[in-house]
Coordinates of C-alpha atoms in Angstrom, one line a residue:
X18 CA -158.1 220.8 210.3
X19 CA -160.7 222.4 211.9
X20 CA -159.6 226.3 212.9
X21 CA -161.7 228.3 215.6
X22 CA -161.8 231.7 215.5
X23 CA -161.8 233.1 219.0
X24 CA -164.2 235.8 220.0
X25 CA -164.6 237.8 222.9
X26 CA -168.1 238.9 223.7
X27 CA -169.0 241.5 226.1
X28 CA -172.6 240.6 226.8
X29 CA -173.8 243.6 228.8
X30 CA -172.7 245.4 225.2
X31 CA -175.1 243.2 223.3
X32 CA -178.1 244.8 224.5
X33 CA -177.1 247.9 224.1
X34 CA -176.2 250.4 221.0
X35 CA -173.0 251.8 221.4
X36 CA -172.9 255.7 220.5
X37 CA -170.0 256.3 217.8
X38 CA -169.9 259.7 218.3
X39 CA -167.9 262.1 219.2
X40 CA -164.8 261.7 221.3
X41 CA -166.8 260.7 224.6
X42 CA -165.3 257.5 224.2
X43 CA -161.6 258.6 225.4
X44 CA -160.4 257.4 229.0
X45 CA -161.0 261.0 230.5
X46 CA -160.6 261.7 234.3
X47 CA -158.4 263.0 237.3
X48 CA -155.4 262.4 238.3
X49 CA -153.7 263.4 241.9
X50 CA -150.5 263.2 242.7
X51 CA -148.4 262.3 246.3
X52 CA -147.7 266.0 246.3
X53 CA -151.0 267.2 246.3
X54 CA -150.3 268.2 242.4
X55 CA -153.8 267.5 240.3
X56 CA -153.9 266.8 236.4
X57 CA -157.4 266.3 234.0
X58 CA -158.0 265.5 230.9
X59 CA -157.7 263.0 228.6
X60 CA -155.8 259.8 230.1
X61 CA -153.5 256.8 228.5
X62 CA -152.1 253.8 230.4
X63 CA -148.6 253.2 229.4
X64 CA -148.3 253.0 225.6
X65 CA -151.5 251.2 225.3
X66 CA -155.3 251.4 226.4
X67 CA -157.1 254.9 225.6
X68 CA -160.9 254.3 225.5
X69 CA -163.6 252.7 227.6
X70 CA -163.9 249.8 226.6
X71 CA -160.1 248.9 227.0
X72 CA -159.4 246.5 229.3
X73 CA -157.9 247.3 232.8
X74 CA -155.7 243.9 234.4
X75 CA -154.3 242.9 237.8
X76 CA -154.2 240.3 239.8
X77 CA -156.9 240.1 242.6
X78 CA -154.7 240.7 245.9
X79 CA -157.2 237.2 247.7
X80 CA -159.8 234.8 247.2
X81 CA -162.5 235.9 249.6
X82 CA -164.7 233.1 248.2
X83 CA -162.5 230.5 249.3
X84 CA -164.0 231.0 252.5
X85 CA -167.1 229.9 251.6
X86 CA -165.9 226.1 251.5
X87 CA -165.3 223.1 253.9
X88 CA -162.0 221.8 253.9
X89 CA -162.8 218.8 251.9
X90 CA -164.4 220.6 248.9
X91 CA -161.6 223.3 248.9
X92 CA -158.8 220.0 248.8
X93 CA -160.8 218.5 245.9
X94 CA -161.2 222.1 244.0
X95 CA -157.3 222.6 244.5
X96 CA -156.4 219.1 242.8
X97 CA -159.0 219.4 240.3
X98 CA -158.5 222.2 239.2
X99 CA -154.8 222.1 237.8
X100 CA -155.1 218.3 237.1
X101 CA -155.9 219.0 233.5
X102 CA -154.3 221.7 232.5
X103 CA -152.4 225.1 233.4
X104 CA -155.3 227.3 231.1
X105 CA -153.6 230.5 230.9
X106 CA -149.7 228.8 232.4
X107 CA -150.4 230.8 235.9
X108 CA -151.2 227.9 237.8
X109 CA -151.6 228.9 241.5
X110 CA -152.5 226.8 244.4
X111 CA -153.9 229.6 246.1
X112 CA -156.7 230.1 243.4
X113 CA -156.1 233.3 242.9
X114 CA -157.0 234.7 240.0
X115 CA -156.7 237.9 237.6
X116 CA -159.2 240.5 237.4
X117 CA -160.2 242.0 234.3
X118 CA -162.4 244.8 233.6
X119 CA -163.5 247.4 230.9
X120 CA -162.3 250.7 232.1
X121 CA -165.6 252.2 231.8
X122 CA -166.6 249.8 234.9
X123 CA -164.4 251.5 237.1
X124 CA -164.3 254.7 239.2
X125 CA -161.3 255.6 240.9
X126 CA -158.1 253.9 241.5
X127 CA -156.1 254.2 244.8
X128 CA -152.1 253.4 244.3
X129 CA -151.0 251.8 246.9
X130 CA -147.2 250.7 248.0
X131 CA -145.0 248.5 245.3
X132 CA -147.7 246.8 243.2
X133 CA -150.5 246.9 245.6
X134 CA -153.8 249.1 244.4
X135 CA -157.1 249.3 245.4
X136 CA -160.0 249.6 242.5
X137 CA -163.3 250.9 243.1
X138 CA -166.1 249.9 240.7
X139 CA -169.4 252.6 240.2
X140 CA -171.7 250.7 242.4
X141 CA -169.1 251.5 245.0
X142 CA -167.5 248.5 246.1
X143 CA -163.8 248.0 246.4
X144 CA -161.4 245.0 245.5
X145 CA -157.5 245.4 246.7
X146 CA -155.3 244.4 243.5
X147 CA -151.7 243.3 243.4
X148 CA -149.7 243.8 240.4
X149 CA -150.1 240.9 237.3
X150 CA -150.1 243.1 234.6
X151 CA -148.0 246.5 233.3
X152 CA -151.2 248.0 234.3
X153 CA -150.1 248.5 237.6
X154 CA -146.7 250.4 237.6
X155 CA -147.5 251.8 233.9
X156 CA -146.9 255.4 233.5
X157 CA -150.1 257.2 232.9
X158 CA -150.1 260.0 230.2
X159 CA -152.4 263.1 230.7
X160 CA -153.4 265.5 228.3
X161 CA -154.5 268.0 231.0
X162 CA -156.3 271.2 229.5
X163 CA -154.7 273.8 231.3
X164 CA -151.1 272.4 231.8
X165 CA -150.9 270.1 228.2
X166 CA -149.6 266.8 228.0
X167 CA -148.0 265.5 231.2
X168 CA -146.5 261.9 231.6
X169 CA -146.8 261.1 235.4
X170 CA -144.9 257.9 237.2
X171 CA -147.2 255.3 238.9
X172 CA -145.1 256.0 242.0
X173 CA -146.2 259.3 242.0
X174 CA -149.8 258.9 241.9
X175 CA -152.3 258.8 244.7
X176 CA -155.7 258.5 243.3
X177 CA -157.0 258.4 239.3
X178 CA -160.8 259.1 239.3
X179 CA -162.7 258.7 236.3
X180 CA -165.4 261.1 234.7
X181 CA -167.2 261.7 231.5
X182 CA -165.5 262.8 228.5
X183 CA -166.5 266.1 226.9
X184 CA -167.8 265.9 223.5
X185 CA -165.1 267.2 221.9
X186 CA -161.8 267.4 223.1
X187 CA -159.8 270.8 222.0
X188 CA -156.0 269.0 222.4
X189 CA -156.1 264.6 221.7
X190 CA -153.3 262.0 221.3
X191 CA -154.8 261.0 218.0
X192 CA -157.7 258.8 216.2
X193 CA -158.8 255.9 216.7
X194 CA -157.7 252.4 214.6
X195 CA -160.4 251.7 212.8
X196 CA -161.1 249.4 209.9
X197 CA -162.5 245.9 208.8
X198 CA -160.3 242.7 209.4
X199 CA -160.6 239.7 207.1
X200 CA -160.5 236.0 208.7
X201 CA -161.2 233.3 206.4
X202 CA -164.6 234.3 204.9
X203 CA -165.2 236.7 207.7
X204 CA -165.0 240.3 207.9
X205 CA -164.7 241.9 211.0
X206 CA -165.3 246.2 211.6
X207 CA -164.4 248.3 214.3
X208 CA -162.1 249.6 216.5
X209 CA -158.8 248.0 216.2
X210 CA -156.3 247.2 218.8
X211 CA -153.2 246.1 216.8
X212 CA -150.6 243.4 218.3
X213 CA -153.2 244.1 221.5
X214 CA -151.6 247.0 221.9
X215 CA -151.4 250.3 219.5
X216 CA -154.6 251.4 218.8
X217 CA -154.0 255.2 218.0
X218 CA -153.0 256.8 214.5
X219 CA -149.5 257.9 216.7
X220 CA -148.6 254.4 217.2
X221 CA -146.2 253.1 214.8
X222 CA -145.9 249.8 213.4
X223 CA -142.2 248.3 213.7
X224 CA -140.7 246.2 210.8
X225 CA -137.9 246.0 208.9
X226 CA -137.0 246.0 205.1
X227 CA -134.0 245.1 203.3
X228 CA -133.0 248.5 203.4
X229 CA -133.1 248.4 207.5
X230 CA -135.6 249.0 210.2
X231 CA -139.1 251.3 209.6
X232 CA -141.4 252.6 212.0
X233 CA -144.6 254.0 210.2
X234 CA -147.6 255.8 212.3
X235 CA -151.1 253.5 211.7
X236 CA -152.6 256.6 210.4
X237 CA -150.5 256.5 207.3
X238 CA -150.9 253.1 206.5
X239 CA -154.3 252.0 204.1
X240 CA -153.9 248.0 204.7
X241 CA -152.1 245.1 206.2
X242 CA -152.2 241.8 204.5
X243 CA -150.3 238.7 205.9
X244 CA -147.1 237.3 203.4
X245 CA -145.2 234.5 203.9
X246 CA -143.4 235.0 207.5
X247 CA -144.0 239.2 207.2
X248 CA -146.5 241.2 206.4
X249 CA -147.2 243.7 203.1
X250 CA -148.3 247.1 203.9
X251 CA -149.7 249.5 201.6
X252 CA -149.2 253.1 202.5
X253 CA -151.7 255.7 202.1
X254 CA -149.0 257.2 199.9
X255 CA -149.7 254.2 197.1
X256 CA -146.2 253.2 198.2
X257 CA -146.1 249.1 199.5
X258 CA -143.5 247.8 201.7
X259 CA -142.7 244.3 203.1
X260 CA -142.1 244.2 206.8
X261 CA -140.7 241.3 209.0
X262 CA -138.4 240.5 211.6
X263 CA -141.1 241.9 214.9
X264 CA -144.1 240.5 216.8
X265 CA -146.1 243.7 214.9
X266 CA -145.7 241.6 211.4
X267 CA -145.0 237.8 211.9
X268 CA -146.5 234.6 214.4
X269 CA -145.2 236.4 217.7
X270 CA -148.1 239.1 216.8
X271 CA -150.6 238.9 220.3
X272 CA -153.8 239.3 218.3
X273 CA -155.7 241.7 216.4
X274 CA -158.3 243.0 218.4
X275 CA -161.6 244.4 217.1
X276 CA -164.6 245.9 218.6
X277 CA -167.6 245.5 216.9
X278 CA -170.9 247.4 217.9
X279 CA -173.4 245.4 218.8
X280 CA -171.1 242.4 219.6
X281 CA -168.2 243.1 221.3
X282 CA -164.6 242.5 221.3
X283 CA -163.5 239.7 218.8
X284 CA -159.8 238.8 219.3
X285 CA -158.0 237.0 216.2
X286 CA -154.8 235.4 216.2
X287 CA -151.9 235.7 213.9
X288 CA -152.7 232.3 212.7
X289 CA -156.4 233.0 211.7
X290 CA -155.5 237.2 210.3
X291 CA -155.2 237.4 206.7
X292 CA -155.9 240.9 206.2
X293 CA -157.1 244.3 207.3
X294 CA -158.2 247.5 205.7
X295 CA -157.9 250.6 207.4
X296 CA -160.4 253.4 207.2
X297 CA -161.5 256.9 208.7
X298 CA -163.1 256.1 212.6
X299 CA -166.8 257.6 212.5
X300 CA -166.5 258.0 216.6
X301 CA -164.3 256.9 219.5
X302 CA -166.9 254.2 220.8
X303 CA -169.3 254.5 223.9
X304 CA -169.3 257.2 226.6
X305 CA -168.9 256.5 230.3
X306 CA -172.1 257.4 231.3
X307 CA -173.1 254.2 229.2
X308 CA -172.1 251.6 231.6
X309 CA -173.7 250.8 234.8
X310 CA -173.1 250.3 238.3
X311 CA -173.0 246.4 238.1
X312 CA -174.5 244.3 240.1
X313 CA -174.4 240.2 241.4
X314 CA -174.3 237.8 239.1
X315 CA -177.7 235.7 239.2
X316 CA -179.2 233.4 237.0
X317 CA -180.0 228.9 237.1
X318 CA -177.2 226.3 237.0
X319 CA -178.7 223.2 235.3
X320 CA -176.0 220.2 236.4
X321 CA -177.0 216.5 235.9
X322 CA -179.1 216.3 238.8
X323 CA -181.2 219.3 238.5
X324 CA -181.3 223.1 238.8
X325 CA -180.4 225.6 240.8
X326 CA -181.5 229.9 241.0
X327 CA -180.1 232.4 242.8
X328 CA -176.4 234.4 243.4
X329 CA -173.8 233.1 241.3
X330 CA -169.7 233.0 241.7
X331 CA -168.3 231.6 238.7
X332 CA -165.2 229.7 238.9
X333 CA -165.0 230.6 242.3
X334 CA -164.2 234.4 241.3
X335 CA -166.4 235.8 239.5
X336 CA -169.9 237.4 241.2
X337 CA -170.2 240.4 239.0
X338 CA -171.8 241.3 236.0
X339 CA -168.9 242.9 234.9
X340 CA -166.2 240.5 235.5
X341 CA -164.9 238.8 231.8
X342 CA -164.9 235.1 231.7
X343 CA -161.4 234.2 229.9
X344 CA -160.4 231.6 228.0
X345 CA -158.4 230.4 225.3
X346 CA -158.8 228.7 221.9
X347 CA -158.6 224.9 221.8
X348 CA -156.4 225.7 217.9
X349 CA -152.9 224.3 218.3
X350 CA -149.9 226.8 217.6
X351 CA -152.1 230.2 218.3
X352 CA -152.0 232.1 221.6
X353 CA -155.1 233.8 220.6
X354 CA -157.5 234.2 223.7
X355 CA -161.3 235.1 224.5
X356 CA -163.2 236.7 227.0
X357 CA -166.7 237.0 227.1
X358 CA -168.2 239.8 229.9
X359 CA -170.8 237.5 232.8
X360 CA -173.8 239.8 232.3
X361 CA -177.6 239.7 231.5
X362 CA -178.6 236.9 229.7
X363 CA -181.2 238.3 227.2
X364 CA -180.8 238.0 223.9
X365 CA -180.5 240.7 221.8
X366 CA -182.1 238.8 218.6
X367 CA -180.6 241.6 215.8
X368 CA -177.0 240.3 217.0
X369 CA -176.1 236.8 215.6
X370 CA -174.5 235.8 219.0
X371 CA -175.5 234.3 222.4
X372 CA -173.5 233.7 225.3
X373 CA -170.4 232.3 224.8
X374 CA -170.3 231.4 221.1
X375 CA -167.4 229.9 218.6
X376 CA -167.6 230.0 215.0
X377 CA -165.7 227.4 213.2
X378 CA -164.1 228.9 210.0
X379 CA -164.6 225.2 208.0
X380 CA -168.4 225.1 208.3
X381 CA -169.4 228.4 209.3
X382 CA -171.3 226.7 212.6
X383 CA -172.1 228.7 215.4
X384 CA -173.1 227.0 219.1
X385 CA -173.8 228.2 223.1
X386 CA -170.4 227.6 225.1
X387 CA -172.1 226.1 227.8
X388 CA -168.8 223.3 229.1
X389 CA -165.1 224.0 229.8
X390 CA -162.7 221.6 231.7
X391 CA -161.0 224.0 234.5
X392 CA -163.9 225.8 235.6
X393 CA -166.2 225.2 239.1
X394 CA -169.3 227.5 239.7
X395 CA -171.0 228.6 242.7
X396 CA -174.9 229.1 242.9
X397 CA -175.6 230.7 246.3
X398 CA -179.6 230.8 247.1
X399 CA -179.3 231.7 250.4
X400 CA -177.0 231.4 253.2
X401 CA -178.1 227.6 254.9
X402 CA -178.4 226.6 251.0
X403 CA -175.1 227.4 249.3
X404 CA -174.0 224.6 246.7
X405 CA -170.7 224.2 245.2
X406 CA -171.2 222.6 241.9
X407 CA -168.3 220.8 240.2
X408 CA -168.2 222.2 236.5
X409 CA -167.7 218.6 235.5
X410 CA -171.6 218.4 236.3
X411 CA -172.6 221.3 235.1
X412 CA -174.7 221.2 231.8
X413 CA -175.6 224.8 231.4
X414 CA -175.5 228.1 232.8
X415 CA -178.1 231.3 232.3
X416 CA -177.7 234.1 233.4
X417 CA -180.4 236.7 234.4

């Protein structure tokens, strides 16, 4: 059986080299509260994301580019689309969709009422968000530097505005995961996000042992390797426990995350993990003066009948360059999932990867994603020219 590993590429990271240095790569920023109350310093959404290139998720409140088609096109686009398959099991007739973004693409978040938020992006455009994920309602921790650690409500906050880290932070939550993950014959090293989820030397890995339950911080462990339905972990200490019996150690595990300079964020699934060695972090990862404003997505759509250039709004939601394109490994029995950043299409030729690329673990092939079966795409020249082009037709797209 063929097995793919997954990978998520953020392509606006491939032509760049991320500075490990320093702690500049910490969420850092503002908070105010509904009573006026402000708190800075180093941030942390719920018990999860910490750095910039975290992922921030929600569900976009509308589709404003449903407005772009006739009636006809928009009944054939809503049976289309769902007559394959449910890709992520949110099937919505609406086609709405989720919104995903590195957290180092953002500049301020306004909290609205319930679920509702409104996210603007450092160009400074706006989109209004409703809830789908626990990154709306999650409890934001601040290490502020006059007042010390404070862990605000969501339904206390106004406004969270974002702002460059200082080099070195006198009071942090901890370190950074780091270490090299093995898959098959590949070896993966970065950052690590375990179970998509801890990825600080606090966090603890759950499991239990015959002689009950344990709960040991990352930064005392030296290596996981996958056994039988648990997992083996060596201690720093020398000492070796087996752990089972939680998502952190057997198949309900979401992935183990890596980032990887030069590449991006490779996701790997329970399934596929067979091992990971932990080691000191030599920096926290890129700065947030490192990412740009963003911009439109542009670039050709080559379909069966010919080409097109100009705007681009990929699967009728994304039009920025630094949305994420999601999608999900065709290997049966893993939940693993990809996402690949819809950015500049240059090629950085030291980095082994272009666009959105698989590698299969049984013959060590790589190849250009350029098909899926759910997806439509938009190429918008100009406003008396605007195409919608059926991603049945569609035979490759390049983006500029």
């Amino acid at each position: 059986m063929r097995v793919r590993i997954p990978f998520v590429l953020a392509l606006c990271l491939a032509s760049a080299q991320p500075v490990f240095a320093s702690d500049v790569g910490y969420l850092y920023g503002r908070v105010e509260t509904d009573d006026g109350q402000t708190y800075r310093g180093e941030l942390r959404w719920g018990e999860e994301e910490s750095f910039w290139d975290d992922l921030f998720n929600a569900d976009k409140a509308e589709n404003e580019n449903l407005a772009y088609l006739d009636d006809r096109t928009l009944d054939h686009v809503r049976t289309h689309h769902w007559a394959s398959f449910d890709f992520f099991s949110m099937a919505d007739p609406d086609l709405s969709h989720v919104f995903a973004v590195r957290f180092g693409d953002l500049k301020r978040i306004e909290v609205g009422n319930g679920e509702d938020a409104t996210a603007e992006f450092r160009n400074g455009e706006e989109l209004t968000l409703h809830g789908g994920s626990n990154d709306i309602g999650a409890r934001i921790t601040v290490v502020d530097t006059k007042r010390g650690l404070q862990d605000l409500r969501w339904s206390r906050i106004r406004t969270i505005t974002f702002e460059e880290t200082p080099a070195k932070l006198d009071d942090k939550l901890g370190e950074p995961i780091y270490g090299t993950v093995r898959s098959g014959k590949y070896d993966f090293t970065g950052r690590i996000q375990w179970d998509n989820d801890e990825c600080l030397s606090i966090d603890k890995l759950d499991g239990e042992t015959r002689e009950g339950k344990a709960h040991i911080a990352f930064g005392e462990i030296a290596s996981i390797r996958k056994h039988h339905s648990g997992a083996l972990v060596k201690l720093k200490s020398g000492d070796e426990l087996y752990l089972t019996g939680t998502n952190d150690v057997n198949a309900e595990n979401r992935g183990i995350v890596v980032i990887v300079q030069r590449i991006g964020s490779i996701k790997i699934g329970w399934s596929d993990f067979d091992e990971v060695d932990f080691s000191p972090a030599p920096g926290s990862g890129r700065g947030y003066e490192e990412y740009g404003k963003g911009r439109d997505l542009a670039g050709t759509v080559v379909t069966r009948d010919g080409r097109y250039d100009g705007r681009i709004i990929f699967d009728l939601d994304e039009s920025r360059d630094f949305e994420l394109l999601r999608a999900r490994t065709d290997t049966p029995n893993t939940s693993s999932r990809s996402a690949t950043s819809l950015a500049s299409g240059r090629r950085d030729r030291t980095a082994p990867w272009w666009s959105c690329a698989w590698v299969s673990r049984s013959s060590s092939r790589t190849a250009r994603t350029s098909r899926a079966r759910t997806m439509a795409c938009w190429s918008s020249m100009a406003a008396r020219s605007r195409r919608y082009l059926d991603w049945r037709d569609v035979q490759e797209v390049v983006f500029h």
